[in-house]
Structure formats: structure tokens, C-alpha cells
mmCIF file of C-alpha atoms in Angstrom:
data_model
loop_
_atom_site.group_PDB
_atom_site.id
_atom_site.type_symbol
_atom_site.label_atom_id
_atom_site.label_comp_id
_atom_site.label_asym_id
_atom_site.label_seq_id
_atom_site.Cartn_x
_atom_site.Cartn_y
_atom_site.Cartn_z
ATOM 1 C CA MET A 744 0.000 0.000 0.000
ATOM 2 C CA THR A 745 1.731 3.133 -1.188
ATOM 3 C CA ASP A 746 -0.511 5.820 0.346
ATOM 4 C CA ALA A 747 -0.575 6.175 4.119
ATOM 5 C CA LEU A 748 -3.805 5.493 5.984
ATOM 6 C CA TYR A 749 -4.561 6.240 9.618
ATOM 7 C CA ALA A 750 -7.018 4.513 11.936
ATOM 8 C CA SER A 751 -8.257 6.696 14.780
ATOM 9 C CA VAL A 752 -10.601 6.405 17.739
ATOM 10 C CA LEU A 753 -12.430 9.513 18.955
ATOM 11 C CA ARG A 754 -13.860 9.257 22.471
ATOM 12 C CA LEU A 755 -16.331 11.874 23.645
ATOM 13 C CA ASP A 756 -17.681 12.158 27.172
ATOM 14 C CA ARG A 757 -21.166 13.399 27.991
ATOM 15 C CA ARG A 758 -20.014 16.984 28.417
ATOM 16 C CA ALA A 759 -18.303 16.975 25.019
ATOM 17 C CA ILE A 760 -21.404 15.553 23.338
ATOM 18 C CA ARG A 761 -23.517 18.287 24.908
ATOM 19 C CA LYS A 762 -21.095 21.151 24.186
ATOM 20 C CA LEU A 763 -20.539 20.015 20.601
ATOM 21 C CA ALA A 764 -24.313 19.695 20.130
ATOM 22 C CA ILE A 765 -24.152 16.226 18.600
ATOM 23 C CA THR A 766 -27.782 15.397 17.917
ATOM 24 C CA ASP A 767 -27.896 13.836 14.446
ATOM 25 C CA PRO A 768 -25.665 12.484 11.639
ATOM 26 C CA TYR A 769 -24.922 15.949 10.240
ATOM 27 C CA SER A 770 -23.751 17.401 13.557
ATOM 28 C CA LEU A 771 -21.555 14.323 14.056
ATOM 29 C CA HIS A 772 -20.224 14.752 10.498
ATOM 30 C CA ARG A 773 -19.136 18.302 11.348
ATOM 31 C CA VAL A 774 -17.335 17.176 14.497
ATOM 32 C CA VAL A 775 -15.491 14.325 12.764
ATOM 33 C CA TYR A 776 -14.435 16.406 9.770
ATOM 34 C CA SER A 777 -13.139 19.155 12.088
ATOM 35 C CA LEU A 778 -10.392 16.743 13.171
ATOM 36 C CA PHE A 779 -8.783 16.877 9.721
ATOM 37 C CA ASP A 780 -7.279 19.518 7.466
ATOM 38 C CA ASP A 781 -9.663 20.421 4.647
ATOM 39 C CA THR A 782 -7.700 19.482 1.522
ATOM 40 C CA ARG A 783 -10.455 19.757 -1.118
ATOM 41 C CA THR A 784 -11.398 22.813 -3.116
ATOM 42 C CA GLU A 785 -15.020 23.919 -3.341
ATOM 43 C CA ALA A 786 -15.094 22.629 -6.916
ATOM 44 C CA GLU A 787 -13.857 19.215 -5.756
ATOM 45 C CA LYS A 788 -16.536 19.125 -3.075
ATOM 46 C CA ARG A 789 -19.241 19.971 -5.590
ATOM 47 C CA GLY A 790 -17.830 17.247 -7.831
ATOM 48 C CA HIS A 791 -18.054 14.760 -4.928
ATOM 49 C CA ASP A 792 -14.316 14.042 -4.900
ATOM 50 C CA PRO A 793 -13.506 11.685 -1.991
ATOM 51 C CA SER A 794 -12.829 13.478 1.289
ATOM 52 C CA GLY A 795 -10.223 10.952 2.402
ATOM 53 C CA ILE A 796 -12.262 10.395 5.586
ATOM 54 C CA VAL A 797 -14.674 7.605 6.488
ATOM 55 C CA PHE A 798 -16.102 6.988 9.931
ATOM 56 C CA VAL A 799 -18.626 5.041 11.943
ATOM 57 C CA ASP A 800 -20.435 5.887 15.156
ATOM 58 C CA LYS A 801 -20.007 2.964 17.549
ATOM 59 C CA GLY A 802 -22.450 4.451 20.023
ATOM 60 C CA GLY A 803 -21.771 4.305 23.712
ATOM 61 C CA ASN A 804 -23.352 4.430 27.137
ATOM 62 C CA ARG A 805 -24.200 6.967 29.819
ATOM 63 C CA LEU A 806 -20.511 7.899 30.071
ATOM 64 C CA GLY A 807 -19.809 8.755 26.459
ATOM 65 C CA ARG A 808 -19.549 7.802 22.826
ATOM 66 C CA THR A 809 -16.925 6.287 20.502
ATOM 67 C CA ILE A 810 -16.333 7.069 16.825
ATOM 68 C CA LEU A 811 -13.911 5.179 14.576
ATOM 69 C CA THR A 812 -12.297 6.918 11.608
ATOM 70 C CA LEU A 813 -10.086 5.924 8.697
ATOM 71 C CA SER A 814 -8.307 8.726 6.868
ATOM 72 C CA ASP A 815 -5.548 9.525 4.398
ATOM 73 C CA ARG A 816 -4.080 12.121 6.775
ATOM 74 C CA ALA A 817 -3.487 12.326 10.501
ATOM 75 C CA ALA A 818 -6.245 13.463 12.848
ATOM 76 C CA ALA A 819 -5.952 16.262 15.380
ATOM 77 C CA GLN A 820 -5.661 15.285 19.036
ATOM 78 C CA GLY A 821 -9.096 16.640 19.878
ATOM 79 C CA VAL A 822 -12.016 18.747 18.713
ATOM 80 C CA ILE A 823 -11.543 22.502 19.167
ATOM 81 C CA ARG A 824 -14.689 24.563 19.665
ATOM 82 C CA ASP A 825 -14.608 28.190 20.864
ATOM 83 C CA GLY A 826 -11.020 27.795 21.997
ATOM 84 C CA GLU A 827 -11.734 24.713 24.117
ATOM 85 C CA ALA A 828 -10.603 21.159 23.372
ATOM 86 C CA PHE A 829 -13.023 18.245 23.579
ATOM 87 C CA GLY A 830 -12.572 14.508 23.259
ATOM 88 C CA GLU A 831 -9.597 12.189 23.131
ATOM 89 C CA VAL A 832 -8.125 10.868 19.897
ATOM 90 C CA GLU A 833 -5.863 7.843 19.500
ATOM 91 C CA SER A 834 -4.358 7.294 16.046
ATOM 92 C CA ARG A 835 -2.067 4.777 14.434
ATOM 93 C CA PRO A 836 -0.955 4.151 10.851
ATOM 94 C CA ILE A 837 -2.305 1.105 9.039
ATOM 95 C CA PRO A 838 0.585 -1.380 8.600
ATOM 96 C CA GLU A 839 1.819 -1.957 5.051
ATOM 97 C CA ASP A 840 0.840 -5.636 5.067
ATOM 98 C CA PHE A 841 -2.604 -5.269 6.670
ATOM 99 C CA LEU A 842 -4.447 -5.402 3.339
ATOM 100 C CA ARG A 843 -2.489 -8.332 1.910
ATOM 101 C CA HIS A 844 -4.536 -11.097 3.495
ATOM 102 C CA PRO A 845 -6.954 -13.145 1.367
ATOM 103 C CA ARG A 846 -9.831 -13.257 3.864
ATOM 104 C CA TYR A 847 -11.235 -11.011 6.580
ATOM 105 C CA ARG A 848 -14.037 -10.890 9.075
ATOM 106 C CA PHE A 849 -15.873 -7.624 8.691
ATOM 107 C CA GLU A 850 -18.471 -5.310 10.126
ATOM 108 C CA VAL A 851 -19.917 -2.372 8.218
ATOM 109 C CA VAL A 852 -22.797 0.095 8.330
ATOM 110 C CA VAL A 853 -24.094 0.693 4.816
ATOM 111 C CA ASN A 854 -26.650 2.896 3.096
ATOM 112 C CA PRO A 855 -28.448 0.288 0.953
ATOM 113 C CA THR A 856 -29.977 2.101 -2.020
ATOM 114 C CA VAL A 857 -30.544 1.739 -5.744
ATOM 115 C CA THR A 858 -31.156 4.426 -8.344
ATOM 116 C CA SER A 859 -34.555 4.302 -10.018
ATOM 117 C CA ALA A 860 -35.797 6.970 -12.451
ATOM 118 C CA GLY A 861 -32.991 9.244 -11.314
ATOM 119 C CA LYS A 862 -33.867 8.925 -7.625
ATOM 120 C CA ARG A 863 -32.210 7.002 -4.819
ATOM 121 C CA VAL A 864 -34.549 4.387 -3.432
ATOM 122 C CA PRO A 865 -33.773 2.530 -0.169
ATOM 123 C CA ILE A 866 -33.591 -1.257 -0.175
ATOM 124 C CA LYS A 867 -36.205 -2.627 2.219
ATOM 125 C CA GLY A 868 -36.186 -5.962 4.007
ATOM 126 C CA ARG A 869 -33.260 -7.929 5.398
ATOM 127 C CA ASP A 870 -33.221 -10.506 2.612
ATOM 128 C CA ALA A 871 -33.170 -7.765 -0.029
ATOM 129 C CA ILE A 872 -30.383 -5.907 1.800
ATOM 130 C CA GLU A 873 -28.345 -9.112 1.977
ATOM 131 C CA LYS A 874 -28.834 -9.766 -1.748
ATOM 132 C CA TRP A 875 -27.897 -6.164 -2.583
ATOM 133 C CA PHE A 876 -24.701 -6.420 -0.538
ATOM 134 C CA VAL A 877 -23.620 -9.733 -2.070
ATOM 135 C CA GLU A 878 -24.128 -8.387 -5.591
ATOM 136 C CA ARG A 879 -22.453 -5.032 -4.989
ATOM 137 C CA SER A 880 -19.421 -6.526 -3.267
ATOM 138 C CA ALA A 881 -18.772 -8.854 -6.209
ATOM 139 C CA GLU A 882 -19.388 -6.193 -8.864
ATOM 140 C CA ASN A 883 -17.877 -3.062 -7.342
ATOM 141 C CA TRP A 884 -15.876 -3.533 -4.183
ATOM 142 C CA GLY A 885 -13.217 -6.132 -4.948
ATOM 143 C CA PHE A 886 -14.409 -8.898 -2.655
ATOM 144 C CA SER A 887 -16.987 -11.631 -2.385
ATOM 145 C CA ALA A 888 -19.177 -12.032 0.682
ATOM 146 C CA PRO A 889 -20.896 -15.430 0.836
ATOM 147 C CA ALA A 890 -24.542 -15.064 1.793
ATOM 148 C CA GLN A 891 -24.270 -17.909 4.298
ATOM 149 C CA SER A 892 -21.729 -15.894 6.310
ATOM 150 C CA LEU A 893 -23.729 -12.651 6.345
ATOM 151 C CA GLN A 894 -25.831 -11.346 9.187
ATOM 152 C CA VAL A 895 -27.959 -8.238 8.803
ATOM 153 C CA GLY A 896 -28.183 -6.537 12.175
ATOM 154 C CA GLN A 897 -29.794 -3.242 13.071
ATOM 155 C CA VAL A 898 -31.712 -1.497 10.285
ATOM 156 C CA ASN A 899 -32.934 2.062 10.776
ATOM 157 C CA VAL A 900 -33.860 5.294 9.041
ATOM 158 C CA GLN A 901 -32.708 8.721 10.221
ATOM 159 C CA GLN A 902 -34.093 12.076 9.137
ATOM 160 C CA PHE A 903 -32.205 15.326 9.683
ATOM 161 C CA LYS A 904 -31.260 18.616 8.063
ATOM 162 C CA GLY A 905 -28.054 19.117 6.083
ATOM 163 C CA LYS A 906 -25.670 22.046 5.691
ATOM 164 C CA HIS A 907 -28.129 24.236 3.810
ATOM 165 C CA GLY A 908 -31.207 23.221 5.783
ATOM 166 C CA ASN A 909 -32.208 20.592 3.255
ATOM 167 C CA HIS A 910 -34.029 17.537 4.573
ATOM 168 C CA ILE A 911 -32.026 14.303 4.398
ATOM 169 C CA THR A 912 -33.349 10.781 4.883
ATOM 170 C CA LEU A 913 -30.641 8.203 5.564
ATOM 171 C CA SER A 914 -31.344 4.470 5.632
ATOM 172 C CA GLN A 915 -28.717 2.378 7.410
ATOM 173 C CA ALA A 916 -28.073 -1.322 7.867
ATOM 174 C CA GLN A 917 -25.386 -3.056 9.894
ATOM 175 C CA LEU A 918 -23.830 -6.182 8.372
ATOM 176 C CA THR A 919 -21.254 -8.650 9.636
ATOM 177 C CA GLY A 920 -19.668 -11.631 7.931
ATOM 178 C CA LEU A 921 -16.690 -13.010 6.063
ATOM 179 C CA LEU A 922 -15.189 -11.639 2.876
ATOM 180 C CA GLU A 923 -12.676 -12.991 0.391
ATOM 181 C CA VAL A 924 -10.588 -10.581 -1.653
ATOM 182 C CA THR A 925 -11.079 -11.043 -5.411
ATOM 183 C CA ASP A 926 -9.445 -7.855 -6.727
ATOM 184 C CA GLU A 927 -6.693 -6.570 -4.453
ATOM 185 C CA ALA A 928 -6.446 -3.057 -5.924
ATOM 186 C CA ARG A 929 -10.198 -2.500 -5.852
ATOM 187 C CA PHE A 930 -10.461 -3.919 -2.343
ATOM 188 C CA ARG A 931 -7.780 -1.518 -1.104
ATOM 189 C CA GLU A 932 -9.672 1.360 -2.671
ATOM 190 C CA SER A 933 -12.915 0.182 -1.042
ATOM 191 C CA PHE A 934 -11.209 0.030 2.339
ATOM 192 C CA ALA A 935 -9.561 3.442 1.957
ATOM 193 C CA ARG A 936 -12.584 5.292 0.575
ATOM 194 C CA GLY A 937 -15.442 3.334 2.114
ATOM 195 C CA ILE A 938 -18.221 1.548 0.260
ATOM 196 C CA GLY A 939 -21.594 2.683 -0.995
ATOM 197 C CA ARG A 940 -23.348 5.975 -0.365
ATOM 198 C CA GLY A 941 -23.806 7.973 2.826
ATOM 199 C CA ARG A 942 -20.113 7.999 3.683
ATOM 200 C CA ALA A 943 -20.213 11.619 4.856
ATOM 201 C CA PHE A 944 -22.749 10.546 7.480
ATOM 202 C CA GLY A 945 -21.074 7.487 8.967
ATOM 203 C CA CYS A 946 -21.686 4.761 6.389
ATOM 204 C CA GLY A 947 -19.231 2.628 4.440
ATOM 205 C CA LEU A 948 -16.277 2.108 6.790
ATOM 206 C CA LEU A 949 -15.122 -1.505 6.441
ATOM 207 C CA GLN A 950 -14.052 -2.634 9.900
ATOM 208 C CA ILE A 951 -11.966 -5.689 9.093
ATOM 209 C CA ARG A 952 -9.652 -8.160 10.769
ATOM 210 C CA PRO A 953 -7.673 -10.850 8.946
ATOM 211 C CA VAL A 954 -8.722 -14.487 9.112
ATOM 212 C CA ILE A 955 -5.589 -16.430 10.001
ATOM 213 C CA ASP A 956 -5.571 -20.134 9.204
ATOM 214 C CA ASN A 957 -5.029 -22.368 12.211
ATOM 215 C CA PRO A 958 -1.686 -24.160 11.680
ATOM 216 C CA PHE A 959 -2.887 -26.991 13.944
ATOM 217 C CA GLY A 960 -6.256 -27.385 12.241
ATOM 218 C CA SER A 961 -7.193 -30.318 10.085
#
């Protein structure tokens, strides 16, 4: 892997969540993106050039919240708002050989949609989401994900306002399973950039760990 990637964990306590006014996917998007230098021009943003940042909200408990990020540049050590620092960030570079394994266990939150008559239409139903994921992974993302290994977890729909006050509806589904790399270059791109739509709002980050064959197995 020639381009550096960084995995980071952002931990926010209850006070930080309140002070940063994290109430929906857009407010969380603003907080996460504030950790990184803005390297895109306005034209590149309008053209939907990749931001180099993907993230997922892992939720939390009464004490706080955890967000995982993957980026092509280092994160700041905390979120600065009105001269005050919030949160704790731990970062580490992705090792060169991490993406050279043939198989991985994975977890991902996706925005399962198709385009119909020029509009994005959400995929409904767990079986349909599973079928969509299997097909897209084989066609676009550089890996195969056997249906028998897949589990579709939480499925939800969030509605919120975007940067310009526009109403956004975001469908999300959590999937876990096994994947086998079929196209190494495309798989690396999928890992680095995230998969599917909704990446600016916490979808698409492939959380993976290599499957290591047991040397003592039969």
C-alpha cells in the first residue's frame, strides 16, 4: 500500500457531546471532519471528490460515545470549539501488510440504495439488503461475501437537516460476515474510501480483521 492510511478512535464524554451539540448524523459529520485539514477545493466538493475520511459511530453508554475513523491524513488530538478542546483521539498508521490477506471478518454500516428513475430508493427488508450487498461486493468492491456468512443486524432510518437546511433521509443497515478478496487493488480502494453511499454521514467504513488459518487445524 503506497498511500498512508490512519485509523483513529475519537472518544467523547457526555459533556463533550452536549457542548458540541451532537444530535444527528450531520452534527456528528461536522465534528469528525473538524479533526482533519480540509484538503479539497469547493469545486472538488461539488464534484463529490472523496474526502479521504470515512467513519462510523459505535455508540456508547451513559458515560460517552466512541467514533472510529479511517483517513488519508493524521487526525488532530481533539475537537476545538470556541477555543476549548473536547474529546480524546488515538491514532495509528495502518501497517503496510494489513491489506495483503486473502480473507477477513468484517463489520460495516451501509446505506443500501438503488437508483430508479434518477432517484435514490432505499432497499427494504433484510433478505433484499443481503442480496444487494452480495451483488455489490462482487461487482464493485473487490471482494466476495458469501450469503451464508452474512448477518444483517440493526436497520434504521434517520431524518435530519443538512448544511443548507435541506431535509435528508438516511437508511442504514449493519452487516457482519466473512469476505474474500477477489481484486486486491479495488479492495484496497474500497477500504480506503469506504463503500456505498452515505459515507459523509457514517456509512461505508469496512471494519476488518484478517482471518488467520489455524496451523494446527485439520
